[in-house]
Short mmCIF file of N, CA and C in Angstrom, two decimals:
data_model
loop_
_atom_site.label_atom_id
_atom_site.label_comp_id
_atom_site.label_asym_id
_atom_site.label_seq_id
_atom_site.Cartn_x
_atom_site.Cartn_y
_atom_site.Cartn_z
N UNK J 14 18.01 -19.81 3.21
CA UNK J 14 17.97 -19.22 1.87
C UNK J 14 16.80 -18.25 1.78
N UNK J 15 16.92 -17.33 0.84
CA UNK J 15 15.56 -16.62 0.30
C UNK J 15 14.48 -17.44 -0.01
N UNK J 16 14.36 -18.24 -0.77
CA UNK J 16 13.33 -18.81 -1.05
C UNK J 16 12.47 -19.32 0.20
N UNK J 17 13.42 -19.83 1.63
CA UNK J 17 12.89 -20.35 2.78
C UNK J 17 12.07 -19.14 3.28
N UNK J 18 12.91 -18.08 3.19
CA UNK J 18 12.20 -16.91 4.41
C UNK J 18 11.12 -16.69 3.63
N UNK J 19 11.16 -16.64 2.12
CA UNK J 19 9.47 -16.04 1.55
C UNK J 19 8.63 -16.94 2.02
N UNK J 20 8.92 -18.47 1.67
CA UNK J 20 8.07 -19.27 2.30
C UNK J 20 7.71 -19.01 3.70
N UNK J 21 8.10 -18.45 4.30
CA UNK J 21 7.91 -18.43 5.78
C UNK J 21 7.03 -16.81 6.13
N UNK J 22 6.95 -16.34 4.93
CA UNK J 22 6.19 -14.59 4.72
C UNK J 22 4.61 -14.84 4.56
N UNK J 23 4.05 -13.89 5.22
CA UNK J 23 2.81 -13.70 4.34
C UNK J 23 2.72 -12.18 4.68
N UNK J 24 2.72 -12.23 2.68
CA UNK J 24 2.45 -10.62 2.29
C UNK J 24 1.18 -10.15 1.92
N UNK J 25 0.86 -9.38 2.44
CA UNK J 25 -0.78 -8.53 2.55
C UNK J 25 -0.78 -7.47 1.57
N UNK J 26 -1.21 -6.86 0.31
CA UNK J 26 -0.87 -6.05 0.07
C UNK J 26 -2.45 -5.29 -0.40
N UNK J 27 -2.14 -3.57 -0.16
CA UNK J 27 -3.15 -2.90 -1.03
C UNK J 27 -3.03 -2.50 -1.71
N UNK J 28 -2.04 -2.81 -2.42
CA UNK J 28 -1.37 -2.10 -3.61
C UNK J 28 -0.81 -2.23 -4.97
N UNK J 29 -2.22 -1.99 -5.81
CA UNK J 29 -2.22 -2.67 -7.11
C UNK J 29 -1.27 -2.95 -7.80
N UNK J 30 -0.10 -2.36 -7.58
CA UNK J 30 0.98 -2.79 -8.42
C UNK J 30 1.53 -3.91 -7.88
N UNK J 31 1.32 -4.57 -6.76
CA UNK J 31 1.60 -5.79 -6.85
C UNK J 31 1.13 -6.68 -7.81
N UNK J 32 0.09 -6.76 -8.52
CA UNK J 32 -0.46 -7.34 -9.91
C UNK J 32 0.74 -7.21 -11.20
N UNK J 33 1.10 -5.87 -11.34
CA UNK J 33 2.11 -5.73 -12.08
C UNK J 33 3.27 -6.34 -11.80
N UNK J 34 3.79 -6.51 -10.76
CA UNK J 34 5.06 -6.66 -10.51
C UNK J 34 4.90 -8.10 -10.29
N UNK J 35 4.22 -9.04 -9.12
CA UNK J 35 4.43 -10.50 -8.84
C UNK J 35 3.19 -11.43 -9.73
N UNK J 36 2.70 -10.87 -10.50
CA UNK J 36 1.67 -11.50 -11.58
C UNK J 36 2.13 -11.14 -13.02
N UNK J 37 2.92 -9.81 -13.16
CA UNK J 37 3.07 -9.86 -14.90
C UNK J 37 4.29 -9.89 -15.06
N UNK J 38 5.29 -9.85 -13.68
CA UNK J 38 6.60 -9.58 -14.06
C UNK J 38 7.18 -8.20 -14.86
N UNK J 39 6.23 -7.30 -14.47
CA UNK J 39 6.54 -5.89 -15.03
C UNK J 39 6.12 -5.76 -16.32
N UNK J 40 5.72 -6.60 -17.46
CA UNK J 40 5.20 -6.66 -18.57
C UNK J 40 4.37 -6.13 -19.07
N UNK J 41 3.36 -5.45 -18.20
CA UNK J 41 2.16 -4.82 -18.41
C UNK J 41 2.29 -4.27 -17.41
N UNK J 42 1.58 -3.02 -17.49
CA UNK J 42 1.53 -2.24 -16.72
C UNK J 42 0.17 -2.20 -15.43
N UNK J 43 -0.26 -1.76 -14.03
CA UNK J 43 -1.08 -1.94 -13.35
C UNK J 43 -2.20 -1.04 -14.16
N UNK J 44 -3.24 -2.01 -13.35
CA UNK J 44 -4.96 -1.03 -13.77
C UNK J 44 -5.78 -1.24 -13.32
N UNK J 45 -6.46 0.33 -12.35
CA UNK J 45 -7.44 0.14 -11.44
C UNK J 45 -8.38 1.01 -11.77
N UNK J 46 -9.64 0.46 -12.24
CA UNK J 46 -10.94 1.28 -12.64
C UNK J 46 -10.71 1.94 -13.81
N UNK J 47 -9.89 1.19 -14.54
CA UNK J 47 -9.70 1.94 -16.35
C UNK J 47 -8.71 2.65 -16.66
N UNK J 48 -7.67 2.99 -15.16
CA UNK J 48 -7.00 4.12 -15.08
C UNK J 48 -5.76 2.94 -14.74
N UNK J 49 -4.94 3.99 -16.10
CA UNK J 49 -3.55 2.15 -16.48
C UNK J 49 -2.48 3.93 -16.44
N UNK J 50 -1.52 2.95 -15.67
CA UNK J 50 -0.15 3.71 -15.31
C UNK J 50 0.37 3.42 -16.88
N UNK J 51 1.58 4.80 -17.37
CA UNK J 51 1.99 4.96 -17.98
C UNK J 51 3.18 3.79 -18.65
N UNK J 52 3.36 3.55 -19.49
CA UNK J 52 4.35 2.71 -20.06
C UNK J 52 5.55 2.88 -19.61
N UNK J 53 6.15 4.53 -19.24
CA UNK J 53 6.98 4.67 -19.02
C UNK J 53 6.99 4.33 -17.33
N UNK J 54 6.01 4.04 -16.89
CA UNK J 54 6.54 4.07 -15.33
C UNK J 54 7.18 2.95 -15.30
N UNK J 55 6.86 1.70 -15.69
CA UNK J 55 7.04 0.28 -15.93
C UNK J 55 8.31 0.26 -16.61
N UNK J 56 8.73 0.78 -17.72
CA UNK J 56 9.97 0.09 -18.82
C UNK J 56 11.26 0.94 -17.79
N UNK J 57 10.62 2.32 -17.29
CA UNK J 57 11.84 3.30 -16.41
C UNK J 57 12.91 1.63 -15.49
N UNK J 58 11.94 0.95 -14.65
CA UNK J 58 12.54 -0.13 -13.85
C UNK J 58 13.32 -0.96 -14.62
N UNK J 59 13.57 -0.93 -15.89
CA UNK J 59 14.67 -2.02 -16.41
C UNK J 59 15.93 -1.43 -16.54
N UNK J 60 16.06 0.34 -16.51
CA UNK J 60 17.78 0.77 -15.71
C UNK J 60 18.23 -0.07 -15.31
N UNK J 61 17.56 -0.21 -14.19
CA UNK J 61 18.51 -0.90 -12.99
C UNK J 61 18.55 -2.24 -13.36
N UNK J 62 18.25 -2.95 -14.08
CA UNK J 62 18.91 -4.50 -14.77
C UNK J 62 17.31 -5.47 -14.91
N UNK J 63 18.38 -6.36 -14.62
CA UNK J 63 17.03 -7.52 -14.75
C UNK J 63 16.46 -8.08 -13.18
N UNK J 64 15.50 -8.53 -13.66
CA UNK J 64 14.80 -8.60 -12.18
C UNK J 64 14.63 -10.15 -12.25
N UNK J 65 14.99 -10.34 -10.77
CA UNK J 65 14.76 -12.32 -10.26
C UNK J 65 13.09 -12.02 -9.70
N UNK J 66 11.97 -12.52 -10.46
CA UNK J 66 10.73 -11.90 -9.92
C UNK J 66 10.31 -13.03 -8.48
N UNK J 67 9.76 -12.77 -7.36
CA UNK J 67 9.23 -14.08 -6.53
C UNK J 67 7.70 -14.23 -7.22
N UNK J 68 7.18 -15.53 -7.24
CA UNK J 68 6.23 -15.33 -8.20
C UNK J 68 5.09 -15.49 -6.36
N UNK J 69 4.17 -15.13 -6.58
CA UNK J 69 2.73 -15.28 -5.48
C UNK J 69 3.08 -16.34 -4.93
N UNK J 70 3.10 -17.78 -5.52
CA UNK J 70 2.72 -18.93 -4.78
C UNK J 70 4.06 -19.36 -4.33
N UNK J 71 5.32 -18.15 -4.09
CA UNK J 71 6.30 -18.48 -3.03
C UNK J 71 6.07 -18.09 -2.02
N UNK J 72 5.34 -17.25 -1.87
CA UNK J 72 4.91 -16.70 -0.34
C UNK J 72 4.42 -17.79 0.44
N UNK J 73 4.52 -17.85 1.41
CA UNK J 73 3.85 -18.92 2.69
C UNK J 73 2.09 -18.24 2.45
N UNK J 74 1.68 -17.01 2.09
CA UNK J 74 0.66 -16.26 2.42
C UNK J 74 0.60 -14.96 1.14
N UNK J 75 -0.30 -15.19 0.02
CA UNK J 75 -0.05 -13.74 -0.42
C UNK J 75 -1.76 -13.53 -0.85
N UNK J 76 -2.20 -12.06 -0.50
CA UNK J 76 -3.29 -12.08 -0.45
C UNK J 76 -3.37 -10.10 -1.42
N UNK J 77 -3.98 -9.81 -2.27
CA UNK J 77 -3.93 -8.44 -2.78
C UNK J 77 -5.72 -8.01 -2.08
N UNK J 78 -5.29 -7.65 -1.57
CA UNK J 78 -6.49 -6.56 -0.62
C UNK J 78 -6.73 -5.25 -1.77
N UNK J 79 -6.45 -4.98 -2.45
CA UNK J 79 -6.44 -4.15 -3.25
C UNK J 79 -7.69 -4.98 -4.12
N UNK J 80 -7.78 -5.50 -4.63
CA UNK J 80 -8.55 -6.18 -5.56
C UNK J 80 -10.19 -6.60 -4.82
N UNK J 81 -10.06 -5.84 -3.00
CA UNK J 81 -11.68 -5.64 -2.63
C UNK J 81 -12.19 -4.26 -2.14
N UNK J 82 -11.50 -3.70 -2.82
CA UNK J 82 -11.43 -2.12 -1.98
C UNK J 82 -12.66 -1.68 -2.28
N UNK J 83 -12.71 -0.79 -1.13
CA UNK J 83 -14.32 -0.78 -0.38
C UNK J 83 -14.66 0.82 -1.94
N UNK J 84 -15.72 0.79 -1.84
CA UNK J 84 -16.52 1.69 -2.99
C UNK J 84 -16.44 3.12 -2.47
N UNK J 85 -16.28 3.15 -2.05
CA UNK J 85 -16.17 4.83 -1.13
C UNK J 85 -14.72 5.21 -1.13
N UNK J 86 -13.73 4.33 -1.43
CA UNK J 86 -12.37 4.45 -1.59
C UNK J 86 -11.66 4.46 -3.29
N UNK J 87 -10.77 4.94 -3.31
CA UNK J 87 -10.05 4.73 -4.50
C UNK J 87 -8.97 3.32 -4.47
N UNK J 88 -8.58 3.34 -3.53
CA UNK J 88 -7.93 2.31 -2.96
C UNK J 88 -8.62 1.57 -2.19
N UNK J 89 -7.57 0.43 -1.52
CA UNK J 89 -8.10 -0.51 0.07
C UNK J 89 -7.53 0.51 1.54
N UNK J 90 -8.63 0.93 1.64
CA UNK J 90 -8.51 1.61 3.45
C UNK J 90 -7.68 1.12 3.89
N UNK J 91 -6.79 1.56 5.60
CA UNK J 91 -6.02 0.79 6.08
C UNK J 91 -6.72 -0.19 6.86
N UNK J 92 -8.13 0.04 7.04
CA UNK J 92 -8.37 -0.94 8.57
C UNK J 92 -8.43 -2.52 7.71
N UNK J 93 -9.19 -2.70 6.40
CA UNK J 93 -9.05 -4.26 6.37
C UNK J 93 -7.25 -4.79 6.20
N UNK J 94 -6.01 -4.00 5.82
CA UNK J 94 -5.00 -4.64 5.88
C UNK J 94 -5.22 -4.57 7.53
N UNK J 95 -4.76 -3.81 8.22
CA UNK J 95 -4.43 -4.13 9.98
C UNK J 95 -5.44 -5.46 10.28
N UNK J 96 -6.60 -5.57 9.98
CA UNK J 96 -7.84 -6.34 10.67
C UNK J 96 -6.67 -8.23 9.75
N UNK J 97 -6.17 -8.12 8.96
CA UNK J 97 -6.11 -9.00 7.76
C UNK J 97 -4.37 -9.44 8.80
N UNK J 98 -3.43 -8.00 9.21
CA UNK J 98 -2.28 -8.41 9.81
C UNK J 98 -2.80 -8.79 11.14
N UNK J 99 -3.72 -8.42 12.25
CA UNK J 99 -3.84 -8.85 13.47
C UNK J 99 -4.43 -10.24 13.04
N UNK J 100 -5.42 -10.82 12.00
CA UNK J 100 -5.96 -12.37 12.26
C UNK J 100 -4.53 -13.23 12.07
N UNK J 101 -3.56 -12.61 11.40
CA UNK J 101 -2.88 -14.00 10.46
C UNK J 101 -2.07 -14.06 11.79
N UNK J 102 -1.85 -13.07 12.80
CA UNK J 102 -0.57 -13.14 13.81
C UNK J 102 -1.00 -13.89 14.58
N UNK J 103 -2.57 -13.71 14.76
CA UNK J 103 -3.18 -14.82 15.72
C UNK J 103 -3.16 -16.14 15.36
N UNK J 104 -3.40 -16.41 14.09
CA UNK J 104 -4.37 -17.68 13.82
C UNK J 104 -3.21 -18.56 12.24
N UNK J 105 -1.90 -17.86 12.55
CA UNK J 105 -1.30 -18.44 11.14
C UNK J 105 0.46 -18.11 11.99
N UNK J 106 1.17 -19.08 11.30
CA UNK J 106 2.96 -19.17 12.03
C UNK J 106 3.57 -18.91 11.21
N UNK J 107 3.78 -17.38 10.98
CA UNK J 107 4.63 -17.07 9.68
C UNK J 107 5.72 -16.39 10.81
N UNK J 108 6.99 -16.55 9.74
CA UNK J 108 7.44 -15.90 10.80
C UNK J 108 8.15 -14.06 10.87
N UNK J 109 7.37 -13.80 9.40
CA UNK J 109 7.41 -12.37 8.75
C UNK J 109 5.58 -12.01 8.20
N UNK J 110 5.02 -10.73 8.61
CA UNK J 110 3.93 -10.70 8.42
C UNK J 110 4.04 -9.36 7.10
N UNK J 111 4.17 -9.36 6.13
CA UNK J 111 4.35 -7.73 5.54
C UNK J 111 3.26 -7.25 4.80
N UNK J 112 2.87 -6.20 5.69
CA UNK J 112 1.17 -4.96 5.31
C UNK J 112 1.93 -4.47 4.41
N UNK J 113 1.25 -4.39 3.20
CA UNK J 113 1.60 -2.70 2.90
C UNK J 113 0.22 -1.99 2.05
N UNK J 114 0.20 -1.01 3.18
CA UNK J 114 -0.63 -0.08 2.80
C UNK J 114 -0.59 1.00 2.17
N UNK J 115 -1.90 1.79 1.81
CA UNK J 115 -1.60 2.41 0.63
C UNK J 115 -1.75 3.59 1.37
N UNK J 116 -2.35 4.31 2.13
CA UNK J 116 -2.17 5.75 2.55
C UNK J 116 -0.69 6.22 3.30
N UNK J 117 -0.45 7.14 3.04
CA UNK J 117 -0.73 8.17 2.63
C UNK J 117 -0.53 8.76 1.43
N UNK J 118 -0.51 7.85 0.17
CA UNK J 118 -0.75 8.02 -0.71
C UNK J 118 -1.97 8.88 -1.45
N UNK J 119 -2.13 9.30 -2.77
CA UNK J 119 -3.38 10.16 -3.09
C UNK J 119 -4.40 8.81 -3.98
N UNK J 120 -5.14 8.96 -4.07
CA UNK J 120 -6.38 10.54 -3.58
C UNK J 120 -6.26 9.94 -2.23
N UNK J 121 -6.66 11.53 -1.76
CA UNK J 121 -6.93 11.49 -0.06
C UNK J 121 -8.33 11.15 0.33
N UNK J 122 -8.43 10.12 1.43
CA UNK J 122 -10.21 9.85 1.76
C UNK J 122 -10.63 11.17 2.27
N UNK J 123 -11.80 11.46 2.01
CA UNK J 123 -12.70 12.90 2.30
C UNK J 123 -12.42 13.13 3.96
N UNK J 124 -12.74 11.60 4.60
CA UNK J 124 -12.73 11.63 5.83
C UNK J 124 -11.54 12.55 6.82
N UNK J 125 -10.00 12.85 5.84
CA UNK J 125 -8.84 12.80 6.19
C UNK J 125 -8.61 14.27 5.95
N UNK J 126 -9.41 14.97 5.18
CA UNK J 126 -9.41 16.29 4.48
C UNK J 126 -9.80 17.16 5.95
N UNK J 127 -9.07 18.53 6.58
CA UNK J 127 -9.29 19.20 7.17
C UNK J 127 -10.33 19.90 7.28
N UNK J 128 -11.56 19.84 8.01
CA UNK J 128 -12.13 20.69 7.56
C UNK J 128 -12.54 22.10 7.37
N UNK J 129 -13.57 22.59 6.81
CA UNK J 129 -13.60 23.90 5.87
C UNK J 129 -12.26 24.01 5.18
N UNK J 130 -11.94 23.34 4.27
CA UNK J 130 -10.95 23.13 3.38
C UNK J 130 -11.28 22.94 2.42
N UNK J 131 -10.76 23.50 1.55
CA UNK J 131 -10.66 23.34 -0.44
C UNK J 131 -10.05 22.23 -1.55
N UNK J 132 -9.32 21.74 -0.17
CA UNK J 132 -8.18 20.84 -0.68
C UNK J 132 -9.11 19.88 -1.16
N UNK J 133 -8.71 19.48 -2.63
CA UNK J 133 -10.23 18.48 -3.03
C UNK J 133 -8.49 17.05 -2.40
N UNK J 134 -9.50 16.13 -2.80
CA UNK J 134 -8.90 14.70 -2.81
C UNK J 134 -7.16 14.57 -3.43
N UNK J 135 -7.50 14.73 -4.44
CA UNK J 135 -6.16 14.73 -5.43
C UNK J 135 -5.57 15.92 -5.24
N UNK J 136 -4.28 16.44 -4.16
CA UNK J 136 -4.16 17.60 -3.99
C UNK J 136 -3.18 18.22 -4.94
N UNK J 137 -2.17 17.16 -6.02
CA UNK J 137 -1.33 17.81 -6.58
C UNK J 137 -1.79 19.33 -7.64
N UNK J 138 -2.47 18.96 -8.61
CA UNK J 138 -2.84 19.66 -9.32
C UNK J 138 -3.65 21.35 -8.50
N UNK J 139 -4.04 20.84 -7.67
CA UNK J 139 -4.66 21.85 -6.35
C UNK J 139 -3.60 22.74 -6.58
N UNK J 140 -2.62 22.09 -5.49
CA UNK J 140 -1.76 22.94 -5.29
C UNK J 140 -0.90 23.60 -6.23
N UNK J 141 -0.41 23.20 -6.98
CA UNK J 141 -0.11 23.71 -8.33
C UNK J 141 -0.51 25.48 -8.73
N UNK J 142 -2.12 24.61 -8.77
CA UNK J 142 -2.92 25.97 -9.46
C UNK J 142 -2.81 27.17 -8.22
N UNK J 143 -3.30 26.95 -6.33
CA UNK J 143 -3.08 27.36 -5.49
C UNK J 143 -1.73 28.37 -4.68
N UNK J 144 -1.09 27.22 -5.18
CA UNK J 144 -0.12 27.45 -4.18
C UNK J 144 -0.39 27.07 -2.18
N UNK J 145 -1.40 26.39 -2.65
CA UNK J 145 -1.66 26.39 -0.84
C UNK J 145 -1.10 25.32 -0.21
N UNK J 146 0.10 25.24 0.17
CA UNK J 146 1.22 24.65 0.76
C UNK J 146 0.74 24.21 2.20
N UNK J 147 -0.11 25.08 3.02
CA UNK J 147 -0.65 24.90 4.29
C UNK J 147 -1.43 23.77 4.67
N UNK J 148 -2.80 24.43 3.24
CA UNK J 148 -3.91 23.23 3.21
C UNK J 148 -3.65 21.99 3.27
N UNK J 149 -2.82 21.75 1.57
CA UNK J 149 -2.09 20.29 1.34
C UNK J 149 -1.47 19.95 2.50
N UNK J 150 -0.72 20.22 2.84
CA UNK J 150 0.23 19.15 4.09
C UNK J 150 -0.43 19.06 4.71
N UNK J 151 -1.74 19.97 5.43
CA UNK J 151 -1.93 19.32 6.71
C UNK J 151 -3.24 18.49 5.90
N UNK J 152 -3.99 18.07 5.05
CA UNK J 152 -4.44 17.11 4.55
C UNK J 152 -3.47 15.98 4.12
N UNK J 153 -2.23 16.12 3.80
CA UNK J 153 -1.66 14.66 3.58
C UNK J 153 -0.92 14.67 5.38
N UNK J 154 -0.57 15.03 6.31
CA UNK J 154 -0.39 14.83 7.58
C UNK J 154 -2.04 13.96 8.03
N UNK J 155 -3.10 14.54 7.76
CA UNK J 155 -4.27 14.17 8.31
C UNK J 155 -4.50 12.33 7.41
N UNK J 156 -3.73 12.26 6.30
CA UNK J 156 -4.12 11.03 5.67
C UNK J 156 -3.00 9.96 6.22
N UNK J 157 -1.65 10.47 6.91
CA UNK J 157 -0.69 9.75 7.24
C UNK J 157 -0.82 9.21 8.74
N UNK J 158 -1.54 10.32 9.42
CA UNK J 158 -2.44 10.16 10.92
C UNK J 158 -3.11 8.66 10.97
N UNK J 159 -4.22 8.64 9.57
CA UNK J 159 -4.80 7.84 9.49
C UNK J 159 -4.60 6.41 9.57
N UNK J 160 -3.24 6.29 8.41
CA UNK J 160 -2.56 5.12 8.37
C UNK J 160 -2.01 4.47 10.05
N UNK J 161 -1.58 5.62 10.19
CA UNK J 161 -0.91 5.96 11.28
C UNK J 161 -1.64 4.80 13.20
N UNK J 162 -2.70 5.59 12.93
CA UNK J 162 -3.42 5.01 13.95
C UNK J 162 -3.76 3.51 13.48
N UNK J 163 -4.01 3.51 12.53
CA UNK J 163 -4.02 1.39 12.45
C UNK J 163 -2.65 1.06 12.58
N UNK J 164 -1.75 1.62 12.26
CA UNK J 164 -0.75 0.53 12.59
C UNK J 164 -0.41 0.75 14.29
N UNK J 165 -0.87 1.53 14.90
CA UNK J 165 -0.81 1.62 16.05
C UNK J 165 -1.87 0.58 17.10
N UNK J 166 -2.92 0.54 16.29
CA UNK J 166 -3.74 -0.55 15.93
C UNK J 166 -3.29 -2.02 16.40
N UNK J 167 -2.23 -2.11 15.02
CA UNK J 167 -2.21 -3.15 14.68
C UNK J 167 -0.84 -3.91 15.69
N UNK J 168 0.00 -2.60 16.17
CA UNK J 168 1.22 -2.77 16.90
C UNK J 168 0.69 -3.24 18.23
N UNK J 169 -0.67 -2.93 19.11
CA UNK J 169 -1.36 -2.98 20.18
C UNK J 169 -1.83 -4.32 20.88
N UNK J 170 -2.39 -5.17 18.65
CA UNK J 170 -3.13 -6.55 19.13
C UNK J 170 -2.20 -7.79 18.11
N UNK J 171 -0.85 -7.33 18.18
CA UNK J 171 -0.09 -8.22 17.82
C UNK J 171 1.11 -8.28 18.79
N UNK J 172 2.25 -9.78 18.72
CA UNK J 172 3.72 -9.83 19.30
C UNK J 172 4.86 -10.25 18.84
N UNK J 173 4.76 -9.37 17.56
CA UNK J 173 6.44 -9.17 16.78
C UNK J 173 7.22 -8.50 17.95
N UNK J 174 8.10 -9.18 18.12
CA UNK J 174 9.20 -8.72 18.66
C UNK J 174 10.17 -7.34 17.93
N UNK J 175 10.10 -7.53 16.64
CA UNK J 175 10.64 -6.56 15.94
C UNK J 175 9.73 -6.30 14.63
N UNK J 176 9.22 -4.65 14.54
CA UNK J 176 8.37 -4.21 13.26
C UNK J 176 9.52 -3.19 12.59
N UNK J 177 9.07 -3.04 11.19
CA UNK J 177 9.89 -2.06 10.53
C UNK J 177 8.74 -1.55 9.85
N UNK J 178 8.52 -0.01 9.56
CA UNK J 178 7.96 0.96 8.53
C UNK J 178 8.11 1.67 7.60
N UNK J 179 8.05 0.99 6.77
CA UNK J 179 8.43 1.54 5.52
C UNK J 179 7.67 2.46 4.52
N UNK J 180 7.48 3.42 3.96
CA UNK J 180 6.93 3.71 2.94
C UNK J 180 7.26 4.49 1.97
N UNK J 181 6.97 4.36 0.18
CA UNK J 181 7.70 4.85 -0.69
C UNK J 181 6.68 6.87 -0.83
N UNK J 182 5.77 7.04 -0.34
CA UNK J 182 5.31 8.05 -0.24
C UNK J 182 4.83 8.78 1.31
N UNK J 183 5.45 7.93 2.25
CA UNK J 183 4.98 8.49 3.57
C UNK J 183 6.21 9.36 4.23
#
């Protein structure tokens, strides 16, 4: 059954809307550093019907990495999820491990920005005003790199037989 395989999951996440979604049941909306997503992003998801929510304490493992994100970040970096998926593969018998990380999502870390580039962090509005189509991509290519290499990382000092990659902005 479903309920067995969640039990048998541990989900890692950096990504505050897991608060919204497996803590409020969509009821409230997420909020990180004062900055609360729109009402409409939240009520848009009841189109599609009603939701069977899994609540946290079905997971075999659920941990929001988001909720220690390092001060120099807007988010949680990728290396503590990879560092967080290589201990549990070692040292825990799940038999589904699921990261999900937040890059290449915005803001972009400075580190990831091309340099002698203009492209500030938050490139939408940039580009907008710009038009610099060049800059931006290869700063969100340089932030997807990033992700990129931890899970390469993380593919190196683990032995899933089978990984899948998913992402709703990569």
């Amino acid at each position: 059954s479903y309920a067995t395989e969640i039990r048998r999951s541990a989900l890692i996440s950096a990504n505050p809307h897991s608060n919204s979604v497996f803590r409020n049941r969509l009821s409230q909306n997420w909020e990180l550093d004062g900055e609360v997503g729109s009402d409409k992003d939240i009520s848009r998801l009841y189109k599609y019907g009603k939701f069977n929510f899994v609540d946290p304490s079905d997971f075999g493992k659920f941990e929001e990495l988001w909720k220690h994100s390092d001060d120099n970040y807007r988010y949680c970096p990728p290396r503590p999820v990879t560092d967080r998926g290589i201990k549990i593969s070692r040292t825990e018998n799940f038999e589904r491990v699921i990261l999900h990380y937040m890059p290449p999502h915005t803001p972009y870390s400075d580190e990831v920005i091309p340099a002698n580039s203009n492209v500030p962090n938050n490139p939408i509005d940039y580009l907008k005003k710009t038009g610099d189509k060049k800059g931006v991509y290869e700063a969100y290519l340089n932030n997807l790199r990033w992700v990129l290499d931890d899970v390469k990382l993380l593919l190196n000092n683990t032995n899933y037989d089978d990984v899948v990659i998913t992402a709703d902005h990569g």
